[in-house]
Amino acid sequence: MNLNMIKLTLDNGKGVLVQPGAIQIVESFTKEEKTKTAACGVWLMLDNVVSSAILQDQYEAVTRKLPSDRLQLTGKDGKKFSLSPYLIAHVIERDDDMTLVRTTLNSAAGPISLEVHESADAILAAVSPAEQEALEPDEIVEKP
């Protein structure tokens, strides 16, 4: 048995074990608006197929078991997303102060996109902090 497996509890109470790398996106949401019951959903890559599942597990309980290099983004109504930077295909800032993050993942319904509050610049800074500012040609100093 591989000790790097993560146990997730599905919405129906069944437990599943998955590799951390299979968890592509973790999404927080409120399951029952009346009782404010928090839950989370995951997008998984299993046998080269993207599948989604609703979990009984809390968002924080799942994300703390994953690598720390994942992006943490905020969506509408306080929804949170956790994903690996390499899943980002492109980012588009919209006029409504939201940013559309298109991922490289496709489900049966089509490409998976996230609507988040972070700007394209903030996402770029989180993805590649060393490349935040490109050097202008006059800032490059040649050594003799």
CSV table of N, CA and C in Angstrom, one decimal:
chain,number,residue,atom,x,y,z
A,1,MET,N,0.8,-1.2,0.0
A,1,MET,CA,0.0,0.0,0.0
A,1,MET,C,0.9,1.2,0.0
A,2,ASN,N,0.5,2.2,-0.8
A,2,ASN,CA,1.3,3.4,-0.9
A,2,ASN,C,0.9,4.4,0.2
A,3,LEU,N,1.8,4.8,1.0
A,3,LEU,CA,1.5,5.6,2.2
A,3,LEU,C,1.2,7.1,1.9
A,4,ASN,N,1.4,7.4,0.6
A,4,ASN,CA,1.1,8.8,0.2
A,4,ASN,C,-0.3,9.0,-0.2
A,5,MET,N,-1.2,8.1,0.1
A,5,MET,CA,-2.6,8.3,-0.3
A,5,MET,C,-3.3,9.2,0.6
A,6,ILE,N,-4.3,9.9,0.1
A,6,ILE,CA,-5.2,10.7,0.9
A,6,ILE,C,-6.6,10.1,1.0
A,7,LYS,N,-7.1,10.1,2.2
A,7,LYS,CA,-8.5,9.5,2.3
A,7,LYS,C,-9.5,10.7,2.2
A,8,LEU,N,-10.4,10.5,1.3
A,8,LEU,CA,-11.5,11.5,1.2
A,8,LEU,C,-12.8,10.8,1.5
A,9,THR,N,-13.8,11.6,2.1
A,9,THR,CA,-15.1,11.0,2.4
A,9,THR,C,-16.1,11.6,1.5
A,10,LEU,N,-16.7,10.8,0.6
A,10,LEU,CA,-17.7,11.3,-0.3
A,10,LEU,C,-18.9,11.7,0.4
A,11,ASP,N,-19.8,12.5,-0.4
A,11,ASP,CA,-21.0,13.0,0.2
A,11,ASP,C,-21.9,11.9,0.7
A,12,ASN,N,-21.8,10.7,0.1
A,12,ASN,CA,-22.7,9.6,0.6
A,12,ASN,C,-22.0,8.8,1.8
A,13,GLY,N,-20.9,9.3,2.3
A,13,GLY,CA,-20.3,8.7,3.5
A,13,GLY,C,-19.2,7.6,3.1
A,14,LYS,N,-19.1,7.3,1.9
A,14,LYS,CA,-18.1,6.3,1.5
A,14,LYS,C,-16.7,6.9,1.5
A,15,GLY,N,-15.7,6.1,1.9
A,15,GLY,CA,-14.3,6.6,1.9
A,15,GLY,C,-13.6,6.2,0.6
A,16,VAL,N,-12.8,7.0,0.1
A,16,VAL,CA,-11.9,6.7,-1.1
A,16,VAL,C,-10.5,7.1,-0.8
A,17,LEU,N,-9.6,6.4,-1.3
A,17,LEU,CA,-8.2,6.7,-1.2
A,17,LEU,C,-7.7,7.2,-2.6
A,18,VAL,N,-7.0,8.3,-2.6
A,18,VAL,CA,-6.4,8.8,-3.9
A,18,VAL,C,-5.0,9.3,-3.7
A,19,GLN,N,-4.2,9.3,-4.8
A,19,GLN,CA,-2.9,10.0,-4.7
A,19,GLN,C,-3.1,11.5,-4.7
A,20,PRO,N,-2.3,12.2,-4.0
A,20,PRO,CA,-2.4,13.7,-3.9
A,20,PRO,C,-2.4,14.3,-5.3
A,21,GLY,N,-1.6,13.7,-6.2
A,21,GLY,CA,-1.5,14.3,-7.6
A,21,GLY,C,-2.8,14.1,-8.4
A,22,ALA,N,-3.7,13.2,-8.0
A,22,ALA,CA,-4.9,13.0,-8.7
A,22,ALA,C,-5.9,14.2,-8.4
A,23,ILE,N,-5.7,14.9,-7.3
A,23,ILE,CA,-6.6,16.0,-6.9
A,23,ILE,C,-6.2,17.3,-7.7
A,24,GLN,N,-6.9,17.6,-8.7
A,24,GLN,CA,-6.6,18.8,-9.5
A,24,GLN,C,-7.0,20.1,-9.0
A,25,ILE,N,-8.3,20.2,-8.6
A,25,ILE,CA,-8.9,21.4,-8.0
A,25,ILE,C,-9.7,21.1,-6.8
A,26,VAL,N,-9.6,21.9,-5.8
A,26,VAL,CA,-10.4,21.7,-4.6
A,26,VAL,C,-11.3,23.0,-4.5
A,27,GLU,N,-12.5,22.9,-4.3
A,27,GLU,CA,-13.5,24.0,-4.3
A,27,GLU,C,-14.3,24.0,-3.0
A,28,SER,N,-14.4,25.1,-2.3
A,28,SER,CA,-15.3,25.2,-1.1
A,28,SER,C,-16.6,25.7,-1.5
A,29,PHE,N,-17.6,25.2,-0.8
A,29,PHE,CA,-19.0,25.8,-1.1
A,29,PHE,C,-19.9,25.5,0.1
A,30,THR,N,-21.0,26.1,0.2
A,30,THR,CA,-22.0,25.9,1.2
A,30,THR,C,-23.0,24.9,0.6
A,31,LYS,N,-23.1,23.7,1.3
A,31,LYS,CA,-24.0,22.7,0.8
A,31,LYS,C,-25.5,23.0,1.1
A,32,GLU,N,-25.8,23.4,2.3
A,32,GLU,CA,-27.1,23.8,2.7
A,32,GLU,C,-27.1,25.2,3.1
A,33,GLU,N,-27.8,26.1,2.4
A,33,GLU,CA,-27.8,27.5,2.7
A,33,GLU,C,-28.4,27.8,4.0
A,34,LYS,N,-29.5,27.0,4.4
A,34,LYS,CA,-30.2,27.3,5.7
A,34,LYS,C,-29.3,27.1,6.9
A,35,THR,N,-28.6,26.0,6.9
A,35,THR,CA,-27.7,25.6,8.0
A,35,THR,C,-26.3,26.0,7.8
A,36,LYS,N,-26.0,26.6,6.6
A,36,LYS,CA,-24.6,27.0,6.3
A,36,LYS,C,-23.6,25.9,6.4
A,37,THR,N,-24.0,24.7,6.1
A,37,THR,CA,-23.2,23.5,6.1
A,37,THR,C,-22.1,23.6,5.0
A,38,ALA,N,-20.9,23.7,5.5
A,38,ALA,CA,-19.8,23.8,4.5
A,38,ALA,C,-19.3,22.4,4.0
A,39,ALA,N,-18.9,22.4,2.8
A,39,ALA,CA,-18.4,21.1,2.2
A,39,ALA,C,-17.4,21.6,1.2
A,40,CYS,N,-16.9,20.6,0.4
A,40,CYS,CA,-16.0,21.0,-0.7
A,40,CYS,C,-16.2,20.0,-1.8
A,41,GLY,N,-15.8,20.4,-2.9
A,41,GLY,CA,-15.8,19.5,-4.1
A,41,GLY,C,-14.4,19.4,-4.6
A,42,VAL,N,-14.1,18.3,-5.3
A,42,VAL,CA,-12.8,18.1,-5.9
A,42,VAL,C,-13.0,17.7,-7.4
A,43,TRP,N,-12.0,18.2,-8.2
A,43,TRP,CA,-11.9,17.7,-9.6
A,43,TRP,C,-10.7,16.8,-9.5
A,44,LEU,N,-10.9,15.5,-9.9
A,44,LEU,CA,-9.9,14.5,-9.9
A,44,LEU,C,-9.5,14.1,-11.3
A,45,MET,N,-8.3,13.7,-11.5
A,45,MET,CA,-7.8,13.0,-12.7
A,45,MET,C,-7.6,11.6,-12.4
A,46,LEU,N,-8.5,10.7,-12.8
A,46,LEU,CA,-8.5,9.3,-12.6
A,46,LEU,C,-8.4,8.6,-13.9
A,47,ASP,N,-7.4,7.8,-14.2
A,47,ASP,CA,-7.3,7.1,-15.4
A,47,ASP,C,-7.4,8.0,-16.6
A,48,ASN,N,-6.8,9.2,-16.6
A,48,ASN,CA,-6.8,10.2,-17.6
A,48,ASN,C,-8.2,10.7,-17.9
A,49,VAL,N,-9.1,10.6,-17.0
A,49,VAL,CA,-10.4,11.2,-17.1
A,49,VAL,C,-10.7,12.1,-16.0
A,50,VAL,N,-11.2,13.3,-16.2
A,50,VAL,CA,-11.5,14.3,-15.2
A,50,VAL,C,-12.9,14.0,-14.6
A,51,SER,N,-12.9,13.8,-13.3
A,51,SER,CA,-14.2,13.5,-12.6
A,51,SER,C,-14.3,14.5,-11.5
A,52,SER,N,-15.6,14.7,-11.1
A,52,SER,CA,-15.8,15.6,-9.9
A,52,SER,C,-16.5,14.8,-8.8
A,53,ALA,N,-16.3,15.3,-7.6
A,53,ALA,CA,-17.0,14.6,-6.5
A,53,ALA,C,-17.3,15.6,-5.4
A,54,ILE,N,-18.4,15.5,-4.7
A,54,ILE,CA,-18.7,16.3,-3.6
A,54,ILE,C,-18.3,15.5,-2.3
A,55,LEU,N,-17.6,16.2,-1.4
A,55,LEU,CA,-17.1,15.5,-0.2
A,55,LEU,C,-17.8,16.0,1.0
A,56,GLN,N,-17.8,15.2,2.1
A,56,GLN,CA,-18.2,15.6,3.4
A,56,GLN,C,-17.0,16.4,4.1
A,57,ASP,N,-15.8,16.2,3.6
A,57,ASP,CA,-14.6,16.8,4.2
A,57,ASP,C,-14.7,18.3,4.0
A,58,GLN,N,-14.1,19.0,4.9
A,58,GLN,CA,-14.0,20.5,4.8
A,58,GLN,C,-12.9,20.8,3.9
A,59,TYR,N,-13.0,22.0,3.2
A,59,TYR,CA,-12.0,22.5,2.3
A,59,TYR,C,-10.6,22.5,2.9
A,60,GLU,N,-10.5,23.1,4.1
A,60,GLU,CA,-9.2,23.2,4.8
A,60,GLU,C,-8.6,21.8,5.1
A,61,ALA,N,-9.4,20.8,5.5
A,61,ALA,CA,-9.0,19.5,5.8
A,61,ALA,C,-8.3,18.8,4.6
A,62,VAL,N,-8.9,19.1,3.4
A,62,VAL,CA,-8.4,18.5,2.2
A,62,VAL,C,-7.1,19.2,1.7
A,63,THR,N,-7.1,20.6,1.7
A,63,THR,CA,-6.0,21.3,1.2
A,63,THR,C,-4.8,21.2,2.0
A,64,ARG,N,-4.9,21.0,3.3
A,64,ARG,CA,-3.7,20.9,4.1
A,64,ARG,C,-2.9,19.6,3.9
A,65,LYS,N,-3.6,18.6,3.2
A,65,LYS,CA,-2.9,17.4,2.9
A,65,LYS,C,-2.2,17.4,1.5
A,66,LEU,N,-2.4,18.6,0.8
A,66,LEU,CA,-1.8,18.7,-0.5
A,66,LEU,C,-0.5,19.5,-0.5
A,67,PRO,N,0.3,19.5,-1.6
A,67,PRO,CA,1.5,20.3,-1.6
A,67,PRO,C,1.3,21.8,-1.4
A,68,SER,N,2.2,22.5,-0.7
A,68,SER,CA,2.0,23.9,-0.4
A,68,SER,C,2.2,24.8,-1.5
A,69,ASP,N,2.6,24.3,-2.7
A,69,ASP,CA,2.8,25.2,-3.8
A,69,ASP,C,1.6,25.5,-4.6
A,70,ARG,N,0.4,25.0,-4.2
A,70,ARG,CA,-0.8,25.3,-4.9
A,70,ARG,C,-1.3,26.7,-4.7
A,71,LEU,N,-2.0,27.2,-5.7
A,71,LEU,CA,-2.6,28.6,-5.6
A,71,LEU,C,-3.8,28.5,-4.8
A,72,GLN,N,-4.1,29.5,-4.0
A,72,GLN,CA,-5.3,29.7,-3.3
A,72,GLN,C,-6.0,30.9,-3.8
A,73,LEU,N,-7.1,30.7,-4.5
A,73,LEU,CA,-7.9,31.8,-5.1
A,73,LEU,C,-9.3,31.9,-4.5
A,74,THR,N,-9.8,33.1,-4.6
A,74,THR,CA,-11.1,33.4,-4.0
A,74,THR,C,-12.2,33.7,-5.0
A,75,GLY,N,-13.3,33.0,-5.0
A,75,GLY,CA,-14.4,33.3,-5.9
A,75,GLY,C,-15.5,34.0,-5.3
A,76,LYS,N,-16.6,34.1,-6.0
A,76,LYS,CA,-17.8,34.8,-5.5
A,76,LYS,C,-18.3,34.2,-4.2
A,77,ASP,N,-18.9,35.0,-3.4
A,77,ASP,CA,-19.5,34.6,-2.1
A,77,ASP,C,-18.5,33.9,-1.2
A,78,GLY,N,-17.3,34.3,-1.3
A,78,GLY,CA,-16.3,33.7,-0.4
A,78,GLY,C,-15.8,32.3,-0.7
A,79,LYS,N,-16.2,31.8,-1.9
A,79,LYS,CA,-15.8,30.5,-2.3
A,79,LYS,C,-14.3,30.5,-2.5
A,80,LYS,N,-13.7,29.3,-2.2
A,80,LYS,CA,-12.2,29.2,-2.3
A,80,LYS,C,-11.9,28.1,-3.3
A,81,PHE,N,-10.8,28.3,-4.0
A,81,PHE,CA,-10.3,27.3,-4.9
A,81,PHE,C,-8.8,27.1,-4.6
A,82,SER,N,-8.4,25.8,-4.7
A,82,SER,CA,-7.0,25.5,-4.6
A,82,SER,C,-6.6,24.6,-5.8
A,83,LEU,N,-5.6,25.1,-6.6
A,83,LEU,CA,-5.2,24.4,-7.8
A,83,LEU,C,-3.7,24.6,-8.0
A,84,SER,N,-3.1,23.6,-8.8
A,84,SER,CA,-1.7,23.8,-9.1
A,84,SER,C,-1.5,24.8,-10.2
A,85,PRO,N,-0.5,25.6,-10.2
A,85,PRO,CA,-0.3,26.6,-11.2
A,85,PRO,C,-0.2,26.1,-12.6
A,86,TYR,N,0.3,24.9,-12.8
A,86,TYR,CA,0.5,24.3,-14.1
A,86,TYR,C,-0.9,24.0,-14.8
A,87,LEU,N,-2.0,24.1,-14.0
A,87,LEU,CA,-3.3,23.8,-14.6
A,87,LEU,C,-3.9,25.1,-15.3
A,88,ILE,N,-3.3,26.2,-15.2
A,88,ILE,CA,-3.8,27.4,-15.7
A,88,ILE,C,-3.4,27.5,-17.2
A,89,ALA,N,-4.5,27.6,-18.1
A,89,ALA,CA,-4.2,27.8,-19.5
A,89,ALA,C,-4.1,29.2,-19.8
A,90,HIS,N,-5.1,30.0,-19.4
A,90,HIS,CA,-5.0,31.5,-19.5
A,90,HIS,C,-5.9,32.2,-18.5
A,91,VAL,N,-5.7,33.5,-18.4
A,91,VAL,CA,-6.4,34.3,-17.4
A,91,VAL,C,-6.9,35.6,-18.1
A,92,ILE,N,-8.1,35.9,-17.9
A,92,ILE,CA,-8.7,37.0,-18.6
A,92,ILE,C,-9.4,37.9,-17.5
A,93,GLU,N,-9.0,39.2,-17.4
A,93,GLU,CA,-9.7,40.1,-16.5
A,93,GLU,C,-11.0,40.6,-17.2
A,94,ARG,N,-12.1,40.6,-16.5
A,94,ARG,CA,-13.3,41.1,-17.0
A,94,ARG,C,-13.7,42.4,-16.5
A,95,ASP,N,-14.7,43.0,-17.1
A,95,ASP,CA,-15.2,44.4,-16.7
A,95,ASP,C,-15.9,44.4,-15.3
A,96,ASP,N,-16.4,43.2,-14.8
A,96,ASP,CA,-17.1,43.2,-13.6
A,96,ASP,C,-16.2,42.9,-12.4
A,97,ASP,N,-14.9,43.3,-12.5
A,97,ASP,CA,-13.9,43.1,-11.4
A,97,ASP,C,-13.7,41.6,-11.1
A,98,MET,N,-14.1,40.7,-11.9
A,98,MET,CA,-13.8,39.3,-11.7
A,98,MET,C,-12.8,38.9,-12.8
A,99,THR,N,-12.1,37.8,-12.5
A,99,THR,CA,-11.1,37.3,-13.5
A,99,THR,C,-11.5,35.9,-13.8
A,100,LEU,N,-11.5,35.6,-15.1
A,100,LEU,CA,-11.8,34.2,-15.5
A,100,LEU,C,-10.4,33.4,-15.7
A,101,VAL,N,-10.3,32.3,-14.9
A,101,VAL,CA,-9.2,31.5,-15.0
A,101,VAL,C,-9.6,30.2,-15.8
A,102,ARG,N,-9.1,30.1,-17.0
A,102,ARG,CA,-9.4,28.9,-17.8
A,102,ARG,C,-8.3,27.9,-17.5
A,103,THR,N,-8.7,26.7,-17.1
A,103,THR,CA,-7.8,25.6,-16.8
A,103,THR,C,-7.5,24.7,-18.0
A,104,THR,N,-6.6,23.9,-17.9
A,104,THR,CA,-6.3,22.9,-19.0
A,104,THR,C,-7.2,21.7,-18.9
A,105,LEU,N,-8.0,21.6,-17.9
A,105,LEU,CA,-8.9,20.5,-17.6
A,105,LEU,C,-10.2,20.6,-18.4
A,106,ASN,N,-10.7,19.4,-18.9
A,106,ASN,CA,-12.0,19.4,-19.6
A,106,ASN,C,-12.8,18.3,-18.9
A,107,SER,N,-14.1,18.6,-18.7
A,107,SER,CA,-15.0,17.6,-18.2
A,107,SER,C,-16.0,17.3,-19.3
A,108,ALA,N,-16.9,16.5,-19.0
A,108,ALA,CA,-17.9,16.1,-20.0
A,108,ALA,C,-18.7,17.3,-20.5
A,109,ALA,N,-18.8,18.4,-19.6
A,109,ALA,CA,-19.5,19.6,-19.9
A,109,ALA,C,-18.6,20.6,-20.6
A,110,GLY,N,-17.4,20.3,-20.8
A,110,GLY,CA,-16.5,21.3,-21.5
A,110,GLY,C,-15.3,21.7,-20.6
A,111,PRO,N,-14.6,22.8,-21.0
A,111,PRO,CA,-13.4,23.3,-20.3
A,111,PRO,C,-13.9,23.7,-18.9
A,112,ILE,N,-13.0,23.5,-17.9
A,112,ILE,CA,-13.3,23.9,-16.5
A,112,ILE,C,-12.6,25.3,-16.3
A,113,SER,N,-13.5,26.3,-16.0
A,113,SER,CA,-13.0,27.6,-15.7
A,113,SER,C,-13.5,28.1,-14.3
A,114,LEU,N,-12.7,29.0,-13.7
A,114,LEU,CA,-13.0,29.5,-12.4
A,114,LEU,C,-13.2,31.0,-12.5
A,115,GLU,N,-14.2,31.6,-11.8
A,115,GLU,CA,-14.3,33.0,-11.7
A,115,GLU,C,-13.8,33.4,-10.3
A,116,VAL,N,-12.7,34.3,-10.3
A,116,VAL,CA,-12.1,34.7,-9.1
A,116,VAL,C,-11.9,36.2,-9.0
A,117,HIS,N,-11.6,36.6,-7.7
A,117,HIS,CA,-11.5,38.1,-7.5
A,117,HIS,C,-10.0,38.5,-7.7
A,118,GLU,N,-9.1,37.7,-7.7
A,118,GLU,CA,-7.7,38.1,-7.9
A,118,GLU,C,-7.5,38.6,-9.3
A,119,SER,N,-6.6,39.6,-9.4
A,119,SER,CA,-6.3,40.1,-10.8
A,119,SER,C,-5.3,39.2,-11.5
A,120,ALA,N,-5.2,39.4,-12.8
A,120,ALA,CA,-4.2,38.7,-13.6
A,120,ALA,C,-2.8,38.9,-13.1
A,121,ASP,N,-2.5,40.1,-12.7
A,121,ASP,CA,-1.2,40.4,-12.2
A,121,ASP,C,-0.9,39.7,-10.9
A,122,ALA,N,-1.9,39.6,-10.0
A,122,ALA,CA,-1.7,38.9,-8.7
A,122,ALA,C,-1.5,37.4,-9.0
A,123,ILE,N,-2.2,36.9,-9.9
A,123,ILE,CA,-2.1,35.5,-10.3
A,123,ILE,C,-0.7,35.2,-10.9
A,124,LEU,N,-0.3,36.1,-11.8
A,124,LEU,CA,1.1,36.0,-12.4
A,124,LEU,C,2.1,36.0,-11.3
A,125,ALA,N,2.0,36.9,-10.3
A,125,ALA,CA,3.0,37.1,-9.3
A,125,ALA,C,3.0,35.8,-8.4
A,126,ALA,N,1.9,35.2,-8.2
A,126,ALA,CA,1.9,34.0,-7.4
A,126,ALA,C,2.4,32.8,-8.2
A,127,VAL,N,2.2,32.8,-9.5
A,127,VAL,CA,2.7,31.7,-10.3
A,127,VAL,C,4.2,31.7,-10.5
A,128,SER,N,4.7,32.9,-10.8
A,128,SER,CA,6.1,33.0,-11.2
A,128,SER,C,6.7,34.3,-10.5
A,129,PRO,N,6.9,34.3,-9.2
A,129,PRO,CA,7.4,35.5,-8.5
A,129,PRO,C,8.7,36.0,-9.0
A,130,ALA,N,9.5,35.2,-9.6
A,130,ALA,CA,10.8,35.6,-10.1
A,130,ALA,C,10.7,36.4,-11.4
A,131,GLU,N,9.6,36.2,-12.1
A,131,GLU,CA,9.4,36.8,-13.4
A,131,GLU,C,8.3,38.0,-13.3
A,132,GLN,N,8.1,38.5,-12.1
A,132,GLN,CA,7.1,39.6,-12.0
A,132,GLN,C,7.4,40.8,-12.9
A,133,GLU,N,8.6,41.2,-13.0
A,133,GLU,CA,9.0,42.3,-13.9
A,133,GLU,C,10.0,41.9,-14.8
A,134,ALA,N,9.8,42.1,-16.1
A,134,ALA,CA,10.8,41.8,-17.1
A,134,ALA,C,11.8,43.0,-17.1
A,135,LEU,N,13.0,42.7,-17.3
A,135,LEU,CA,14.0,43.8,-17.4
A,135,LEU,C,13.8,44.6,-18.7
A,136,GLU,N,13.9,45.9,-18.6
A,136,GLU,CA,13.8,46.7,-19.8
A,136,GLU,C,15.2,46.7,-20.4
A,137,PRO,N,15.3,46.8,-21.8
A,137,PRO,CA,16.6,46.7,-22.4
A,137,PRO,C,17.6,47.6,-21.8
A,138,ASP,N,17.3,48.8,-21.4
A,138,ASP,CA,18.3,49.8,-20.8
A,138,ASP,C,18.7,49.4,-19.4
A,139,GLU,N,18.0,48.4,-18.8
A,139,GLU,CA,18.4,48.0,-17.5
A,139,GLU,C,19.4,46.9,-17.5
A,140,ILE,N,19.6,46.3,-18.7
A,140,ILE,CA,20.5,45.2,-18.8
A,140,ILE,C,21.9,45.8,-18.9
A,141,VAL,N,22.8,45.3,-18.1
A,141,VAL,CA,24.2,45.8,-18.1
A,141,VAL,C,25.1,44.7,-18.6
A,142,GLU,N,25.8,45.1,-19.6
A,142,GLU,CA,26.8,44.2,-20.2
A,142,GLU,C,28.1,44.3,-19.5
A,143,LYS,N,28.7,43.2,-19.2
A,143,LYS,CA,30.0,43.2,-18.6
A,143,LYS,C,31.1,43.1,-19.7
A,144,PRO,N,32.1,43.9,-19.5
A,144,PRO,CA,33.2,43.9,-20.5
A,144,PRO,C,33.9,42.6,-20.6
